[in-house]
Short mmCIF file of C-alpha atoms and ligand atoms in Angstrom, two decimals:
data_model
loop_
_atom_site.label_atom_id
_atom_site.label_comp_id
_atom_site.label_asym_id
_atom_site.label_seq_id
_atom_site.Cartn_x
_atom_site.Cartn_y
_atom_site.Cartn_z
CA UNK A 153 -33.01 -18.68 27.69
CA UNK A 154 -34.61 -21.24 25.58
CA UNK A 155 -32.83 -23.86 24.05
CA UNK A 156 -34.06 -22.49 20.36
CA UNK A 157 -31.98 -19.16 21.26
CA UNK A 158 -29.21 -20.79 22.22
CA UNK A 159 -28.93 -22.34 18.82
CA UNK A 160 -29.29 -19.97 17.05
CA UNK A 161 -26.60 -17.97 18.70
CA UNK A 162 -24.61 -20.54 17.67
CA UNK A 163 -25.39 -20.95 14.46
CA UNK A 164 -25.03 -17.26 14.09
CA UNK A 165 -21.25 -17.15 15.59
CA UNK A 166 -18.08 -17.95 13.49
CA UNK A 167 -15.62 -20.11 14.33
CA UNK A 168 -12.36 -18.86 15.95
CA UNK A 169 -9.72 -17.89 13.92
CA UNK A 170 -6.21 -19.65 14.38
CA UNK A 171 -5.14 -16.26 14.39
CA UNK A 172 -7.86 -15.14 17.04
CA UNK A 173 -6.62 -18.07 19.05
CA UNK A 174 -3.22 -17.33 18.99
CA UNK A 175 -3.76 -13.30 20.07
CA UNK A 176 -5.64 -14.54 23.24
CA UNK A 177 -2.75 -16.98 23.91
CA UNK A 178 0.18 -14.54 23.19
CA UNK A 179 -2.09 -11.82 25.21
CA UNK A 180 -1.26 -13.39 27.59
CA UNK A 181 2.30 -13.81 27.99
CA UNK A 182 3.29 -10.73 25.95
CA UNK A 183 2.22 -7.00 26.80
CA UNK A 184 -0.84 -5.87 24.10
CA UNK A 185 -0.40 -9.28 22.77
CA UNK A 186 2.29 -8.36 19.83
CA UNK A 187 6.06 -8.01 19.57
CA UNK A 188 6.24 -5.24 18.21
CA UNK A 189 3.65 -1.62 17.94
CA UNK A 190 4.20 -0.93 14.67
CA UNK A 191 2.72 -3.95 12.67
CA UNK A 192 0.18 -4.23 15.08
CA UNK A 193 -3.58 -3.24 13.94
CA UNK A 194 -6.72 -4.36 15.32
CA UNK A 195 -8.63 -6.43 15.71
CA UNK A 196 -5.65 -8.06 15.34
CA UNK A 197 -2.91 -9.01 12.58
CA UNK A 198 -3.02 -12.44 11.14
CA UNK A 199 -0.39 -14.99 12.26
CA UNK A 200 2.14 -15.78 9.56
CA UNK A 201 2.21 -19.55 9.11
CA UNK A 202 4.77 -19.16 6.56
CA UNK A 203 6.11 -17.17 3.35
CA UNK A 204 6.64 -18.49 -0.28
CA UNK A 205 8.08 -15.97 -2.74
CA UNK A 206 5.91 -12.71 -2.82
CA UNK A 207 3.62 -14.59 -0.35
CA UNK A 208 2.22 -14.81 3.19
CA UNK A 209 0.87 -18.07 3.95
CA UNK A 210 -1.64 -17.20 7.44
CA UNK A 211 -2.22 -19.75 10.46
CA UNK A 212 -5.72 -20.32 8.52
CA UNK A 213 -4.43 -21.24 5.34
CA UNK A 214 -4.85 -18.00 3.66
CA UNK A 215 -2.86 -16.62 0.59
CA UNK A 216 -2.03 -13.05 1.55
CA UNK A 217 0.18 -10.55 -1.08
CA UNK A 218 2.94 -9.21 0.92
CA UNK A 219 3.51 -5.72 0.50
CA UNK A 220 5.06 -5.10 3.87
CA UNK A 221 7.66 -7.67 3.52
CA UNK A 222 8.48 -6.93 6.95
CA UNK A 223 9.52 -3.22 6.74
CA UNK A 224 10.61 -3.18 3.69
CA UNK A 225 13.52 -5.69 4.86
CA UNK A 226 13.03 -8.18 2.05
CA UNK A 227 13.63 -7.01 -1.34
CA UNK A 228 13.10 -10.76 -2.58
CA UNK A 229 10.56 -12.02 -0.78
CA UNK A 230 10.21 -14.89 1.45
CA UNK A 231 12.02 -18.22 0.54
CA UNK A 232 14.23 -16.95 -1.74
CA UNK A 233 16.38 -19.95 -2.96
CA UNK A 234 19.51 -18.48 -2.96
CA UNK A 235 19.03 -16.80 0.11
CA UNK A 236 17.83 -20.92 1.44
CA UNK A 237 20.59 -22.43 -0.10
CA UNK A 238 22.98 -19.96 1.62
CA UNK A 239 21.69 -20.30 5.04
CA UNK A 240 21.45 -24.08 4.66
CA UNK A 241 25.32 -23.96 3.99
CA UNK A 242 25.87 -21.39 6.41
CA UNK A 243 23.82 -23.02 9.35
CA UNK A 244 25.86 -26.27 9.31
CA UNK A 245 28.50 -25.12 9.75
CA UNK A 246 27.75 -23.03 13.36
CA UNK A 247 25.76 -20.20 13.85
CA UNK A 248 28.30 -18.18 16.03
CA UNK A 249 32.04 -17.71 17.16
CA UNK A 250 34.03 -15.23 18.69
CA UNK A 251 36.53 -15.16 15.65
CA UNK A 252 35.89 -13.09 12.32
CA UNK A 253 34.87 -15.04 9.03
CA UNK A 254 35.10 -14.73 5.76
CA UNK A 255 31.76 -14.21 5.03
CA UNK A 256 31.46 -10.41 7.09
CA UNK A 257 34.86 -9.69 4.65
CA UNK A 258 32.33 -10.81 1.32
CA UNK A 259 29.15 -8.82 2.64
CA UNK A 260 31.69 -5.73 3.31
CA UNK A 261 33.30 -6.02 0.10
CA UNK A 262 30.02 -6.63 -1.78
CA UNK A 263 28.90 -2.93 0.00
CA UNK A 264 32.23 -1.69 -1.24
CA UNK A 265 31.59 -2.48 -4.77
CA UNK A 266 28.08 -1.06 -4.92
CA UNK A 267 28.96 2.41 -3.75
CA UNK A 268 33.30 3.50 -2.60
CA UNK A 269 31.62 5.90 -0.03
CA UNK A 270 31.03 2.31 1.55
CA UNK A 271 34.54 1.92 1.53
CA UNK A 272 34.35 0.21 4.85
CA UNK A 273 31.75 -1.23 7.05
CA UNK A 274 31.24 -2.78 10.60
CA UNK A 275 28.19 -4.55 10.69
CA UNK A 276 25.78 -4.88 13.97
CA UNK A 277 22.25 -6.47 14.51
CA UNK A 278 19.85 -3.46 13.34
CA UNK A 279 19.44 -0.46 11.99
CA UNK A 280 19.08 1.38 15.24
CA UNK A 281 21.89 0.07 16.50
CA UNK A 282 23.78 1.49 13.09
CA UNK A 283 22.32 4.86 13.67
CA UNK A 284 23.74 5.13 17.46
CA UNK A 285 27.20 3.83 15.77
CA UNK A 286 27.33 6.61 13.35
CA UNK A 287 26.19 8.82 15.97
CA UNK A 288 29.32 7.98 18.56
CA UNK A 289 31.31 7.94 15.62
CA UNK A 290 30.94 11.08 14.54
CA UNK A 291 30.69 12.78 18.38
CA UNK A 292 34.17 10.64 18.89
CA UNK A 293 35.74 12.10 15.46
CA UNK A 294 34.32 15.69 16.46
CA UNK A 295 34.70 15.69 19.98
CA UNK A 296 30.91 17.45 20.00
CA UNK A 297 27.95 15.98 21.50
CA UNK A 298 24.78 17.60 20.12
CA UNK A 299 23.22 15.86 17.02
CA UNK A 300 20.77 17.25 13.79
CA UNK A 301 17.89 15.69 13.09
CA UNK A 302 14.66 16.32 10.51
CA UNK A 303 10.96 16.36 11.93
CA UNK A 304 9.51 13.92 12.27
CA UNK A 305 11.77 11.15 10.23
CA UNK A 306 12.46 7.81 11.91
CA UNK A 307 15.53 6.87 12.27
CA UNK A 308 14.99 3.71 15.02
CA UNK A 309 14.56 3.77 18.82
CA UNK A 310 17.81 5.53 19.63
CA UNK A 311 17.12 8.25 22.04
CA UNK A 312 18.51 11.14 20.14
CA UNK A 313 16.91 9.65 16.69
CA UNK A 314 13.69 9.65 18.05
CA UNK A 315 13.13 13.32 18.99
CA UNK A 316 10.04 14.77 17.25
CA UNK A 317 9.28 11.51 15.65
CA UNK A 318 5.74 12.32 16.26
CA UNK A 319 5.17 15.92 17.64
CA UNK A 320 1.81 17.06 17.04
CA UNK A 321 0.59 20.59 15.94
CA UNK A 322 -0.09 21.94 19.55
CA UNK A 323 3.91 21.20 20.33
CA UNK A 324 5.16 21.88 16.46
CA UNK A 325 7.08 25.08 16.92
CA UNK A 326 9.72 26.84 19.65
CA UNK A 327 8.95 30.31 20.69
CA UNK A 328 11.21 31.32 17.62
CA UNK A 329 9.05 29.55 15.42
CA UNK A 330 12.26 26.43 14.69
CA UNK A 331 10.30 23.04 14.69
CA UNK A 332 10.60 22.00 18.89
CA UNK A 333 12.62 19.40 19.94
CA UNK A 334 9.94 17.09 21.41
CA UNK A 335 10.36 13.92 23.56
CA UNK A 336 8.62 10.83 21.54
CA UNK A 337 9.22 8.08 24.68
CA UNK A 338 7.60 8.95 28.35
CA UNK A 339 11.30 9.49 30.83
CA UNK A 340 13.22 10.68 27.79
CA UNK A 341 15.97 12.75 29.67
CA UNK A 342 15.84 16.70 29.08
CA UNK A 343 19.13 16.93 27.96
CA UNK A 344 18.74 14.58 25.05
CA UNK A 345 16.01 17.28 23.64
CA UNK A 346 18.88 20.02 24.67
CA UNK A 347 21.08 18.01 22.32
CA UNK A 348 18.66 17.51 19.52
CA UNK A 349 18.25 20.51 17.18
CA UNK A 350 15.11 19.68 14.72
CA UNK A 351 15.19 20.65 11.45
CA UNK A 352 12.73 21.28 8.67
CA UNK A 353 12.25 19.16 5.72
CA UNK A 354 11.26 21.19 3.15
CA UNK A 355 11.97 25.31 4.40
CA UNK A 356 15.47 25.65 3.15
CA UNK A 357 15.98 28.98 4.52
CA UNK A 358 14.94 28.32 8.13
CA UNK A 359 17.04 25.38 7.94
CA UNK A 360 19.75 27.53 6.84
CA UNK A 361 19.39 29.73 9.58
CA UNK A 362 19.30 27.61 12.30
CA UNK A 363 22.06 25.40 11.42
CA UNK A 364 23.92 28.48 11.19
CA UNK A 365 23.25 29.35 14.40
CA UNK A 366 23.60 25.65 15.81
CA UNK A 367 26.32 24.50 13.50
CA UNK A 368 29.50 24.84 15.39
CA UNK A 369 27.98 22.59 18.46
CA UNK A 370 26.97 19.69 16.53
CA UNK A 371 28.74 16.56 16.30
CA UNK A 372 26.68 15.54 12.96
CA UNK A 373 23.40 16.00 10.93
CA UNK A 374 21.56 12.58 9.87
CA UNK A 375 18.82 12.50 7.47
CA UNK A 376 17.08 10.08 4.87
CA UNK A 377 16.50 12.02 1.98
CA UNK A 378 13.02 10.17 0.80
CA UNK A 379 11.84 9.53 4.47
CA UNK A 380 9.13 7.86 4.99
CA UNK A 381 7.55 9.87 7.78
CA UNK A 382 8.58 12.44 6.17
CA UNK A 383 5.30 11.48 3.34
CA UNK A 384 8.20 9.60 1.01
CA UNK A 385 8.81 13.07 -0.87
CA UNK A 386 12.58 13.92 -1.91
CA UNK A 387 13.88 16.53 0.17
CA UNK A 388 14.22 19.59 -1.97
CA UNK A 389 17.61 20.16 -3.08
CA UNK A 390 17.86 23.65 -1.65
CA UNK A 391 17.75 21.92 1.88
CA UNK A 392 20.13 19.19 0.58
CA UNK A 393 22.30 22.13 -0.25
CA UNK A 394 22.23 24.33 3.33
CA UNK A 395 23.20 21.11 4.62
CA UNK A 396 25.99 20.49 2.77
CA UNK A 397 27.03 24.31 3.28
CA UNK A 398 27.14 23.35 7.21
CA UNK A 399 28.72 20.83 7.23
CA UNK A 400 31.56 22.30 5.23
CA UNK A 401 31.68 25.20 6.90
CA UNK A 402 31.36 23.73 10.72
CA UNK A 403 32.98 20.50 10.42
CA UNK A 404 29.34 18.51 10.77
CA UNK A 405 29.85 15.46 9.72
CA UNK A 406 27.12 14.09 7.20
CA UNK A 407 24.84 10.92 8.02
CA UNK A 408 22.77 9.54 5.26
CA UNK A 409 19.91 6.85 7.11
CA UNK A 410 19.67 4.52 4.10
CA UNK A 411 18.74 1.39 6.38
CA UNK A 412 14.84 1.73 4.06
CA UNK A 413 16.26 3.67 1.12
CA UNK A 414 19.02 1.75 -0.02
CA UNK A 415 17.42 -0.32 -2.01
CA UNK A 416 17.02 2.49 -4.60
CA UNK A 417 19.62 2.65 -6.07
CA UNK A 418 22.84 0.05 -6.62
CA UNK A 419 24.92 2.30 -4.83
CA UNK A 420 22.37 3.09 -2.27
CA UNK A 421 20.15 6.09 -2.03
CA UNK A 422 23.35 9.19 -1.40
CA UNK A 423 24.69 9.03 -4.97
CA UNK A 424 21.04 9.48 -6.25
CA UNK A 425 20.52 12.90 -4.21
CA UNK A 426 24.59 13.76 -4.98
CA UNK A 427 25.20 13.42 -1.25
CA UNK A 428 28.88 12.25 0.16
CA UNK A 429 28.37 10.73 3.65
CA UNK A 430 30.83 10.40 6.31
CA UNK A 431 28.80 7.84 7.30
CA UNK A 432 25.99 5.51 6.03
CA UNK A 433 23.80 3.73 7.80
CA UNK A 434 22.66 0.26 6.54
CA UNK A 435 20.10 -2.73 7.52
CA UNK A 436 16.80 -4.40 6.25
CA UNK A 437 17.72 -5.99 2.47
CA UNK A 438 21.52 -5.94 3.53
CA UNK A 439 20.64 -8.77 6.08
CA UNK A 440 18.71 -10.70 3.53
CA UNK A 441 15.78 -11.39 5.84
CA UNK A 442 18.07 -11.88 9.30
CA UNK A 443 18.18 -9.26 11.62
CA UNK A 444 21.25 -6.84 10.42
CA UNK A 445 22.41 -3.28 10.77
CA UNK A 446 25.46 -1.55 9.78
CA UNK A 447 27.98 1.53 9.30
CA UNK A 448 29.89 2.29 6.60
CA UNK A 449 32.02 5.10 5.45
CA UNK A 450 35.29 5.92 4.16
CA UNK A 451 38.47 4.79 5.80
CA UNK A 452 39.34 8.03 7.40
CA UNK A 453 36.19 8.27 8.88
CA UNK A 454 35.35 4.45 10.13
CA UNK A 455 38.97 4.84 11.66
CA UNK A 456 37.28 6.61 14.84
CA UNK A 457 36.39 2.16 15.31
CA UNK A 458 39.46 1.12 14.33
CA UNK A 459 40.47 -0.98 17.34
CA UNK A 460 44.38 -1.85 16.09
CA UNK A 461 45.69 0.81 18.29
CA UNK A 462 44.43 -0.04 21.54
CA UNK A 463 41.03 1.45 22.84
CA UNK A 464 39.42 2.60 19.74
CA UNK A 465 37.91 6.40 20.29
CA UNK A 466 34.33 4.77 20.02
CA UNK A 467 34.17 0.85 20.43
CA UNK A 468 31.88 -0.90 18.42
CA UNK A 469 30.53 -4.40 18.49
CA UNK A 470 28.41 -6.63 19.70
CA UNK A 471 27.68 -10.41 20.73
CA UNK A 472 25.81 -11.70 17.37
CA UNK A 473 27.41 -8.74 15.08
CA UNK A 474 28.35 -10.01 12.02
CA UNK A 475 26.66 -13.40 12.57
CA UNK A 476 27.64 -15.87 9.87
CA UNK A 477 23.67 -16.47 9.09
CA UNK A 478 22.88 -12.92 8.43
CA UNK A 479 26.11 -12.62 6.14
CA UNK A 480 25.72 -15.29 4.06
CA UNK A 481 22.10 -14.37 3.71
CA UNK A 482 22.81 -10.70 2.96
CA UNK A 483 25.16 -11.82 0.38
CA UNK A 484 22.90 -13.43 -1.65
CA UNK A 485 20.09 -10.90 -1.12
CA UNK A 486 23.12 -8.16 -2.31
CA UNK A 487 24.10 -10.80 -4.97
CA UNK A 488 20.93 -11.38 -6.86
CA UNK A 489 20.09 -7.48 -6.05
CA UNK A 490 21.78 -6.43 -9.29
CA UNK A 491 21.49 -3.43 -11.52
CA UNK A 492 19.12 -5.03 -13.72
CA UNK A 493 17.21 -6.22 -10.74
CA UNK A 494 17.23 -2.50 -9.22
CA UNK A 495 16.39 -1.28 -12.27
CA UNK A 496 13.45 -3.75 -12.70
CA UNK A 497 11.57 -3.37 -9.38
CA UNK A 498 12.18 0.67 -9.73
CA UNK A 499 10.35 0.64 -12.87
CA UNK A 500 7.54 -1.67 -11.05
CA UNK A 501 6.86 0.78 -8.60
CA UNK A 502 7.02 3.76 -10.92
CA UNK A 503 4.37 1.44 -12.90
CA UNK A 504 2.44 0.91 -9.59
CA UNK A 505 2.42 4.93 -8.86
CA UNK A 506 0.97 5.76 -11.98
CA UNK A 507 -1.88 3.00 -12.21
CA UNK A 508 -2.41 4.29 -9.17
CA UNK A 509 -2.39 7.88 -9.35
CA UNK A 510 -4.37 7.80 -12.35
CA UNK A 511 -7.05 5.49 -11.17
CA UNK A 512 -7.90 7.74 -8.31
CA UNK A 513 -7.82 10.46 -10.71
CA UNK A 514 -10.18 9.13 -13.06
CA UNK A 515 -12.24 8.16 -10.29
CA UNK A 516 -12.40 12.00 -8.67
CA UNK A 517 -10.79 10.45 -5.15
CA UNK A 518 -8.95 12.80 -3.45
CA UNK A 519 -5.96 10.31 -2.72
CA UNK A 520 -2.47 9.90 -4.09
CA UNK A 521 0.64 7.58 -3.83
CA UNK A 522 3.92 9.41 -3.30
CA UNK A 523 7.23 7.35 -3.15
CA UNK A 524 10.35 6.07 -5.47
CA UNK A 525 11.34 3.21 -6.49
CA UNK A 526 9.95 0.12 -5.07
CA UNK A 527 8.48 1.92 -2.21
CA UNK A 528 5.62 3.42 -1.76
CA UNK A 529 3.02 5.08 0.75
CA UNK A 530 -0.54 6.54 -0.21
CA UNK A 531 -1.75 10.01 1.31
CA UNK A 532 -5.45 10.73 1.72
CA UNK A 533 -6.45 14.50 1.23
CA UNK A 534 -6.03 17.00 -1.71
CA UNK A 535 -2.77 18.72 -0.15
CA UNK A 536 0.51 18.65 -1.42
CA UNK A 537 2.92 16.56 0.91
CA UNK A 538 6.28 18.13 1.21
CA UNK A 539 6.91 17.33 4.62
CA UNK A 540 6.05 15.33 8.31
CA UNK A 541 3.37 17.93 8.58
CA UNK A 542 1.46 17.84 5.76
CA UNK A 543 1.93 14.19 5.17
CA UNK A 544 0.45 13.81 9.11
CA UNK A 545 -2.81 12.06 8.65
CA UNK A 546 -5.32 14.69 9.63
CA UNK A 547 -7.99 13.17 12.04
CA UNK A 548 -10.67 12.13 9.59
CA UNK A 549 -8.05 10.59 7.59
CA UNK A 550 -6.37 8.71 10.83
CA UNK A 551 -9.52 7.08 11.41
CA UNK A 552 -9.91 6.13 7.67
CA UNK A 553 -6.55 4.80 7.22
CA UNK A 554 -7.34 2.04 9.21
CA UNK A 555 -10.40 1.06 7.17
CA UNK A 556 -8.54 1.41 4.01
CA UNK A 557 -5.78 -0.84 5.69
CA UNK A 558 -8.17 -3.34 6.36
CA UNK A 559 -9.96 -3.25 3.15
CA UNK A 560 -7.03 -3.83 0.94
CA UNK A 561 -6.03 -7.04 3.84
CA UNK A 562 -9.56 -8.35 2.82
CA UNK A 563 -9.13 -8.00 -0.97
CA UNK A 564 -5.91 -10.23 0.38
CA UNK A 565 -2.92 -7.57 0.30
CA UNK A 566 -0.83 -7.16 3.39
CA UNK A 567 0.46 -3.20 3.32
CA UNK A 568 1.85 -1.28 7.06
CA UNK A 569 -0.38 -0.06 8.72
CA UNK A 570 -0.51 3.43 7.60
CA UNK A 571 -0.92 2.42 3.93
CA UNK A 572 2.60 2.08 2.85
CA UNK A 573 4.33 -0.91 1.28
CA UNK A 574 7.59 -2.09 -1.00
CA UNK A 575 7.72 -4.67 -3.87
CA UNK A 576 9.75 -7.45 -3.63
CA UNK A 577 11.71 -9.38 -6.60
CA UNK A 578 9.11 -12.20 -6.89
CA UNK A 579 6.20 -9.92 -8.17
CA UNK A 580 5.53 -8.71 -11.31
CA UNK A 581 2.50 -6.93 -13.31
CA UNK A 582 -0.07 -8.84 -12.02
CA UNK A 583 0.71 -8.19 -8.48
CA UNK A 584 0.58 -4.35 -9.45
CA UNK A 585 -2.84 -4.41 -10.91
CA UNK A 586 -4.02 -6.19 -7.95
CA UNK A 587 -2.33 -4.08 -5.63
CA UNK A 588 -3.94 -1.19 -7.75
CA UNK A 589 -7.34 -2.40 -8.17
CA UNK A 590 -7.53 -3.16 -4.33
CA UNK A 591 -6.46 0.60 -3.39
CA UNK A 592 -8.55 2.07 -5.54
CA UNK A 593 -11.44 0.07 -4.73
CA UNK A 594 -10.81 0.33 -0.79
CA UNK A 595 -10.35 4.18 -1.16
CA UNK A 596 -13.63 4.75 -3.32
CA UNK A 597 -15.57 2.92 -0.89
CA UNK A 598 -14.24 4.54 1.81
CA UNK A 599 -15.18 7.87 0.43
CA UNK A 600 -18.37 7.19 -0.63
CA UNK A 601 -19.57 5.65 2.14
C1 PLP B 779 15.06 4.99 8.08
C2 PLP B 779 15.19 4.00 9.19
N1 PLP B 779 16.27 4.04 9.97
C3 PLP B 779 16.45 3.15 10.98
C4 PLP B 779 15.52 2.18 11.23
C5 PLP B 779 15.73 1.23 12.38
O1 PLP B 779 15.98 -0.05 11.89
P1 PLP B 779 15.70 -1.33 12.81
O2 PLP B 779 14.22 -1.52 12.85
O3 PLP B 779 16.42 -2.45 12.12
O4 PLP B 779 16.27 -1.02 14.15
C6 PLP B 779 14.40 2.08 10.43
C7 PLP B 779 13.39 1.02 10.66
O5 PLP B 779 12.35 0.96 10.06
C8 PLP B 779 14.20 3.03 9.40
O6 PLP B 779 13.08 3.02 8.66
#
């Protein structure tokens, strides 16, 4: 090789990335070189350095607009001063002790106020862990084991809330044509998909008729009523209703997953669909950036915890639950999270829909954004979304999702990686133009390439 060669492959390659750097180092020590699978994308995510209001500051210095705020957790952003000035309190004074404090009694009172059906609350460390709660605490108040769940909706990594997260067409229906219960993780035991009965989204009448066939054996039915997987799209009320008619009529007791959704509303998302839990389940904004979960309900129903007695019929708790970090920080998320702030970020995203929706119109793409409030998530293709099946990326569109993803991280917006996102307190108009302006551009050059 001559020596003129070798400089100019030098010349021609760029510098390493921080970021670059720090994937081969954490490959390393760390299976596919990332915590966690879902806000992985290749070639690889930047590193956050740090985050200041509606902003992601990279290992290479790089201003990114953060759309993800990490799942939707962080309804204000990074930084937030009050949610700083809490911890700051909160931290000297000890970050853990086997005695209650005041501040899990403020965070479960603040719940309280928002919405009675949160009457009472016992906090854990995530939202999975607050869907297995409500779970156990409805098999312990039923004395029934089997569970209801809708296709395809995430609800956590929770064995039974992760059947048919992500069955594919081959594997969609049982030989009676009733959406299949379908193992998501390799080992899952058989007799968690015996105890799984999987519901349809959006066909009220088969839903109907299999929860009247499957009713009496089920210890609950938990759903999210704008789920995410399930394309962001309400559930139709006529499902809403057989569910309700179930439950009444079986003694199913009602979960409502609001650990993404509760930031629509003050009172959460139930009250907005007119649905009366017997228990909610609660994490991301409640924790105010720290890891959180929880389970609320009314007091005849969160009594199935209640410990005063002796052995409780379901124990709940855990090492770090109700941490005095992630209450103090929760409170001020909760505080500053006020009607007039609901209000203001739901009218952002309703803003950010329509700029949206009628930019890609205007521009003939065949591309839409479906969501409420401050969330959102755009669908390639033509076809109406109504449900995990037609909101399923078909394979063209799983390969340009990606792109799309990537495009709109050049133009300098950070969105999950199948195109969602949720606005956080710090942003305002200009941050849904340029939001906006990126999608539409990423999505017209992706088609006419
Ligand atoms: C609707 C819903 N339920 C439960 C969970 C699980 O929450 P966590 O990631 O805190 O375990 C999530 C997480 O994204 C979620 O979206």
């Amino acid at each position: 090789m001559s020596s003129s060669t070798l400089r100019n492959n030098t010349e021609m390659e760029a510098p390493m990335t921080r970021s670059a750097a720090a994937f081969l180092r954490e490959q390393r020590v760390v299976p596919g070189g990332s915590m966690r699978h879902a806000s992985w994308f290749p070639p690889h995510p930047p590193y956050a350095a740090r985050g200041e209001g509606c902003w992601i500051v990279d290992l290479d210095n790089r201003r990114i607009l953060d759309c993800a705020n990490n799942f939707f957790s962080l309804v204000h952003g990074h930084a937030f001063p009050p949610i700083v000035a809490a911890l700051t309190d909160a931290i000297a004074n000890g970050t853990a002790f086997g005695l209650p404090m005041e501040g899990e009694i403020a965070l479960a009172e603040a719940l309280a106020a928002r919405n009675p059906r949160l009457a009472q609350t016992r906090f854990c460390n995530s939202g999975t862990e607050a869907v297995m709660a409500a779970i156990k605490g409805a098999r312990g108040t039923t004395g029934r084991h089997r569970i209801a769940k809708f296709e395809g909706c995430y609800h956590g990594s929770y064995d039974h809330a992760e059947v048919s997260l992500e069955s594919k067409p081959e594997e969609w229906d049982d030989a009676a044509g009733n959406p299949a219960s379908i193992a998501y993780a390799k080992g899952t035991p058989p007799a968690v998909l015996a105890d799984t009965v999987v519901l349809p989204y959006a066909d009220a009448d088969r839903c109907a008729a299999i929860l009247k066939r499957e009713g009496p054996t089920l210890a609950a039915i938990i759903l999210d009523p704008q789920a995410s997987k399930a394309g962001m799209v309400p559930m139709p009320a006529e499902v809403i209703a057989a569910v309700k008619e179930a439950c009444r009529r079986d003694g199913i007791l009602l979960i409502v997953d609001e650990v993404v959704n509760f930031r629509l509303g003050l009172g959460g998302i139930s009250p907005l669909f007119g649905l009366e839990p017997d228990f909610v389940t609660l994490g991301k904004i409640i924790g105010g950036g720290l890891p959180v979960g929880a389970v609320s309900g009314p007091a005849e129903r969160m009594a199935v915890f209640n410990h005063a007695q002796g052995k409780p019929k379901v124990a709940l708790g855990g090492t770090f639950s109700a941490n005095p970090l992630t209450m103090a920080a929760g409170l001020a998320s909760l505080t500053h999270y006020d009607e007039a702030a609901v209000a203001r970020l739901n009218a952002l995203g309703e803003a950010l829909r329509q700029r949206v929706n009628q930019g890609m119109e205007a521009a003939g793409l065949p591309c839409r954004m479906a969501g409420a409030g401050s969330l959102f998530r755009l669908h390639l293709g033509a076809r109406k979304v109504a449900d995990y099946r037609s909101a399923r990326p078909l394979p063209a569109e799983t390969e340009a999702l990606p792109r799309i993803h990537a495009a709109v991280l050049e133009a300098g917006i950070l969105l999950t990686p199948n195109c969602s996102g949720a606005l956080s307190t710090p942003m305002g108009e200009a941050q849904v133009a340029q939001i906006a302006d990126a999608l539409i551009q990423a999505v017209t050059a992706e088609v006419r390439a």
